[in-house]
C-alpha atoms as a PDB file:
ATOM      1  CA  UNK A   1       0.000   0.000   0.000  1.00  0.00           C
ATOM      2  CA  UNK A   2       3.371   2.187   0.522  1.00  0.00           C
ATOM      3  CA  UNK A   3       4.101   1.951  -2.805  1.00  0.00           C
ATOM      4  CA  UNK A   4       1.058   2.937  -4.359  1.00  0.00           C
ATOM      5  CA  UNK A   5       0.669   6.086  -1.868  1.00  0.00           C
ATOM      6  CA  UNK A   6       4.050   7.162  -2.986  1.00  0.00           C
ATOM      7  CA  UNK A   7       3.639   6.449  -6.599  1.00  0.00           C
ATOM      8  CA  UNK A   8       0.798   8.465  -6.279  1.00  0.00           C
ATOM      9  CA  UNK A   9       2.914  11.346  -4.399  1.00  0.00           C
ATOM     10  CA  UNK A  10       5.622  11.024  -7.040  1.00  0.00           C
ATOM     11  CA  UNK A  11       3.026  11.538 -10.298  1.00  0.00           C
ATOM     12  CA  UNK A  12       0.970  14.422  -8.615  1.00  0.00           C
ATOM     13  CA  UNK A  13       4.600  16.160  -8.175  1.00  0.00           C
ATOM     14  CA  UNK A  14       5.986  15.342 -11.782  1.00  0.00           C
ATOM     15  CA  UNK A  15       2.236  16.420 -12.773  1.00  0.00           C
ATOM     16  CA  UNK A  16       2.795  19.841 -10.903  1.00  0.00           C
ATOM     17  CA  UNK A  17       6.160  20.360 -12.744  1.00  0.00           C
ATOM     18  CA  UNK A  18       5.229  19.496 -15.997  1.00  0.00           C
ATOM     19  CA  UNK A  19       2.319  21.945 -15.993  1.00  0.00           C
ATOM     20  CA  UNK A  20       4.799  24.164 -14.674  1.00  0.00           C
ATOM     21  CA  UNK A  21       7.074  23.859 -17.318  1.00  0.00           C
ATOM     22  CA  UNK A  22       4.749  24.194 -19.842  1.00  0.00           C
ATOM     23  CA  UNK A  23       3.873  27.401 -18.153  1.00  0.00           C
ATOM     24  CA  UNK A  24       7.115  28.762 -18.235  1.00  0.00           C
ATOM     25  CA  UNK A  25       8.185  28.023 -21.963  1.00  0.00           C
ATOM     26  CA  UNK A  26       4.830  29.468 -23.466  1.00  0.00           C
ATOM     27  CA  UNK A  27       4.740  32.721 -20.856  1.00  0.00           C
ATOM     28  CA  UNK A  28       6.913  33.015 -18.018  1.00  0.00           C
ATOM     29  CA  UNK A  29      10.524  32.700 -19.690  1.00  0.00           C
ATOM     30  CA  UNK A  30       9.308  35.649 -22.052  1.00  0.00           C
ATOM     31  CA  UNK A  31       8.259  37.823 -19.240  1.00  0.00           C
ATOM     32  CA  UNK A  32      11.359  37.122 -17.411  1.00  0.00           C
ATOM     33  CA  UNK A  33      13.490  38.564 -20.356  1.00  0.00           C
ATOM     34  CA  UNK A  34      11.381  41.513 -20.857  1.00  0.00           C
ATOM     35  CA  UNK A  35      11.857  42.079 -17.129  1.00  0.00           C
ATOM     36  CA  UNK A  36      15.656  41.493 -17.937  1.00  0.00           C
ATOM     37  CA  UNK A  37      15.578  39.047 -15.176  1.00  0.00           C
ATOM     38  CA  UNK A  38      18.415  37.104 -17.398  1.00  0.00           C
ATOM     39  CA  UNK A  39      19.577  34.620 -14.792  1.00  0.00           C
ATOM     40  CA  UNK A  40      16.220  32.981 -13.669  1.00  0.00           C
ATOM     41  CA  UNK A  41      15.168  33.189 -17.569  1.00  0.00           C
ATOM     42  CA  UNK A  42      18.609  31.558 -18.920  1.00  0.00           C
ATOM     43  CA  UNK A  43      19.106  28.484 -16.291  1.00  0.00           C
ATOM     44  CA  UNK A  44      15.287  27.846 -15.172  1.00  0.00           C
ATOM     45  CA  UNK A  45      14.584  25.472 -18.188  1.00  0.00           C
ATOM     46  CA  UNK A  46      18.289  23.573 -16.796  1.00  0.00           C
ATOM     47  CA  UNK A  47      16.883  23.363 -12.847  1.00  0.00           C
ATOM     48  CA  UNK A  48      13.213  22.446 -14.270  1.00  0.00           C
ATOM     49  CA  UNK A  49      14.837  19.318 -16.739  1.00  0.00           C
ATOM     50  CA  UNK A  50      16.603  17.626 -13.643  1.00  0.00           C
ATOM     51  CA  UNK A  51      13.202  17.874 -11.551  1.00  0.00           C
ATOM     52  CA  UNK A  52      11.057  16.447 -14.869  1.00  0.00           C
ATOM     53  CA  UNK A  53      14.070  13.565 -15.606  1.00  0.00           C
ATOM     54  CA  UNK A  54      14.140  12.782 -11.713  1.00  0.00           C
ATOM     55  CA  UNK A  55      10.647  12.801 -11.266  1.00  0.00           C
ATOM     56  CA  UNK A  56       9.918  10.437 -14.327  1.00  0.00           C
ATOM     57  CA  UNK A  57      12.850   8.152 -13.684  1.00  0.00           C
ATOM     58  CA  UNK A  58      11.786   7.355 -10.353  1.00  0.00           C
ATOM     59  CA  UNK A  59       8.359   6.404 -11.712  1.00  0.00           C
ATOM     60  CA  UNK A  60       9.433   4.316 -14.837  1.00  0.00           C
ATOM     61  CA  UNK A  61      11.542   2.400 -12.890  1.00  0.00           C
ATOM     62  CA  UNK A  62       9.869   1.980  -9.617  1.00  0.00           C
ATOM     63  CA  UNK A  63      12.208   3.215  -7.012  1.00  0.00           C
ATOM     64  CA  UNK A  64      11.466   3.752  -3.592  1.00  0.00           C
ATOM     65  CA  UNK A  65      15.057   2.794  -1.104  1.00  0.00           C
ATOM     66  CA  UNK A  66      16.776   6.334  -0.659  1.00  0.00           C
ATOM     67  CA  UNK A  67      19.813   4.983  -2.124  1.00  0.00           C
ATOM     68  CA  UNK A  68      18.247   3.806  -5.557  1.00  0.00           C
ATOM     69  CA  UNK A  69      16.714   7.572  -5.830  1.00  0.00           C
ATOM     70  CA  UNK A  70      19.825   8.889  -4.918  1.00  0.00           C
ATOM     71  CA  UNK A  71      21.785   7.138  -7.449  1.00  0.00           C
ATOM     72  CA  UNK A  72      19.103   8.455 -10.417  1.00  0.00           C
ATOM     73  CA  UNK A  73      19.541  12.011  -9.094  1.00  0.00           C
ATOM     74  CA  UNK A  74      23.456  12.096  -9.229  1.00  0.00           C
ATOM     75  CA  UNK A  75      23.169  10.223 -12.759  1.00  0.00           C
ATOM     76  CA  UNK A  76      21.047  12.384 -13.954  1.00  0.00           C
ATOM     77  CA  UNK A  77      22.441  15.556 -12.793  1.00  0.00           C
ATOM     78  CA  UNK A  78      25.696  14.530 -13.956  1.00  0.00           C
ATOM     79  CA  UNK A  79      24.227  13.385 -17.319  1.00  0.00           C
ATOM     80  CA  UNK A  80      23.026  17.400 -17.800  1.00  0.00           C
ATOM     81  CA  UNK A  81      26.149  18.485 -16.667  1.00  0.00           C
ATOM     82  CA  UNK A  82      27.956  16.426 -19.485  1.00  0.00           C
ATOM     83  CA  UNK A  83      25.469  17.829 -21.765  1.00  0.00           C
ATOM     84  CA  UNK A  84      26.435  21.142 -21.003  1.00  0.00           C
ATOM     85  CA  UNK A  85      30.301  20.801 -20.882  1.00  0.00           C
ATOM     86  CA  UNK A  86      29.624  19.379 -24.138  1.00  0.00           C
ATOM     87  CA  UNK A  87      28.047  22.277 -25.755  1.00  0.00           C
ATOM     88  CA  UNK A  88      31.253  23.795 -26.055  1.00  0.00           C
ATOM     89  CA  UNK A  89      32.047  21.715 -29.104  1.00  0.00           C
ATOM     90  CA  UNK A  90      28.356  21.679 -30.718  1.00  0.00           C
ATOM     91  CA  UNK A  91      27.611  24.597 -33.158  1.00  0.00           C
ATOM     92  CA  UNK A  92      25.315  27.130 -32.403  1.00  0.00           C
ATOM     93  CA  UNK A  93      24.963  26.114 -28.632  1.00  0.00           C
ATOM     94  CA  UNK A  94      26.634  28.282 -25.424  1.00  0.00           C
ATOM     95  CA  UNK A  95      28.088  26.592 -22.670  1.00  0.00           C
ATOM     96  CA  UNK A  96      26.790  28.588 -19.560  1.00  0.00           C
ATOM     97  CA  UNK A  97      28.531  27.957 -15.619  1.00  0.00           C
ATOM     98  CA  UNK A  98      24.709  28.915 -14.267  1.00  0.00           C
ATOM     99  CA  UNK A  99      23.571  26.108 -16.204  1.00  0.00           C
ATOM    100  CA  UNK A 100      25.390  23.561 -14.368  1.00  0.00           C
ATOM    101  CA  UNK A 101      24.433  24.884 -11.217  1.00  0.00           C
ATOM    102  CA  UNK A 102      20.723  25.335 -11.904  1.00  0.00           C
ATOM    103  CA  UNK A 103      20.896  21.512 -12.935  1.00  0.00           C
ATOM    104  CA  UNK A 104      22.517  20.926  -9.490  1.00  0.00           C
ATOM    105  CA  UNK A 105      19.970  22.375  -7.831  1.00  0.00           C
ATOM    106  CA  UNK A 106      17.300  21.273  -9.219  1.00  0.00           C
ATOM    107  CA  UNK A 107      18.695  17.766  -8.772  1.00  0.00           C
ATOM    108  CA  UNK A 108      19.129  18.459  -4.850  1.00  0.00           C
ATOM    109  CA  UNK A 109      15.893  19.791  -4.557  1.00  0.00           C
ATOM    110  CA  UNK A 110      14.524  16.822  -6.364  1.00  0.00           C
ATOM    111  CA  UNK A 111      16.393  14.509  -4.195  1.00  0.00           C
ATOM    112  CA  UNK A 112      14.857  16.580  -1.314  1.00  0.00           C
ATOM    113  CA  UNK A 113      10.995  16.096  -2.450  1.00  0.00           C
ATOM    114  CA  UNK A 114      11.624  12.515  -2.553  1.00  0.00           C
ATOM    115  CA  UNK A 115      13.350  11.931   0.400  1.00  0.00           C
ATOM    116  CA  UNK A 116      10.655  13.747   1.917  1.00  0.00           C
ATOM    117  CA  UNK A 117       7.400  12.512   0.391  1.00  0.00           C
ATOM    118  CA  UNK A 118       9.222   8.616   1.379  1.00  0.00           C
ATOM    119  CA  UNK A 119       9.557   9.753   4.672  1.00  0.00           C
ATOM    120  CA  UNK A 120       6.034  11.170   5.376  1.00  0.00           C
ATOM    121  CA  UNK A 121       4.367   7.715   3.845  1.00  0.00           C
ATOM    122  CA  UNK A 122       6.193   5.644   5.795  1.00  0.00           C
ATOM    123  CA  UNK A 123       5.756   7.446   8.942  1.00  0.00           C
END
């Protein structure tokens, strides 16, 4: 019964960030730049792909021990962070230092969701 309460946590949280997202690429991101809030606008699609890629990950694969879900979030962080070091070579795309720490943070605050939504169903 765990499992299916957390499951449950887990998709109304990835269902919460997806929405978000979608918010923020059709309206938010543009306001942000006409605000010349450059920072937030640059690295918030970065922090939002580690929470959607946690999130899902999680789900497809069915993890619920700390250390499974802890193992996702560093792969997955580190798989953006590759990405972005790699950018450097790829034409047309910027490598950006805020990048890689909006990714981090958004994988630590993913990390942090989880570890708390496991800890509330099992108390």
């Amino acid at each position: 019964m765990q499992t299916k309460k957390r499951t449950y946590f887990y998709i109304s949280v990835l269902t919460i960030i997806v929405l978000f997202t979608a918010y923020e690429e059709l309206f938010f991101r543009r306001y942000l730049f006409r605000k010349h809030i450059y920072i937030i606008a640059d690295s918030l699609p970065n922090f939002l792909s580690s929470l959607l890629f946690i999130f899902a990950v999680v789900i497809i694969r069915k993890q619920h021990t700390n250390r499974e879900i802890l193992t996702s979030c560093v792969s997955i962080v580190a798989g953006l962070i590759l990405y972005e070091v790699a950018q450097i070579w790829i034409p047309g795309r910027v490598f950006d230092f805020k990048d890689i720490i909006a990714s981090l943070i958004g994988g630590v605050i993913a990390y942090s969701i989880i570890y708390g939504i496991n800890k509330q169903v099992t108390a």
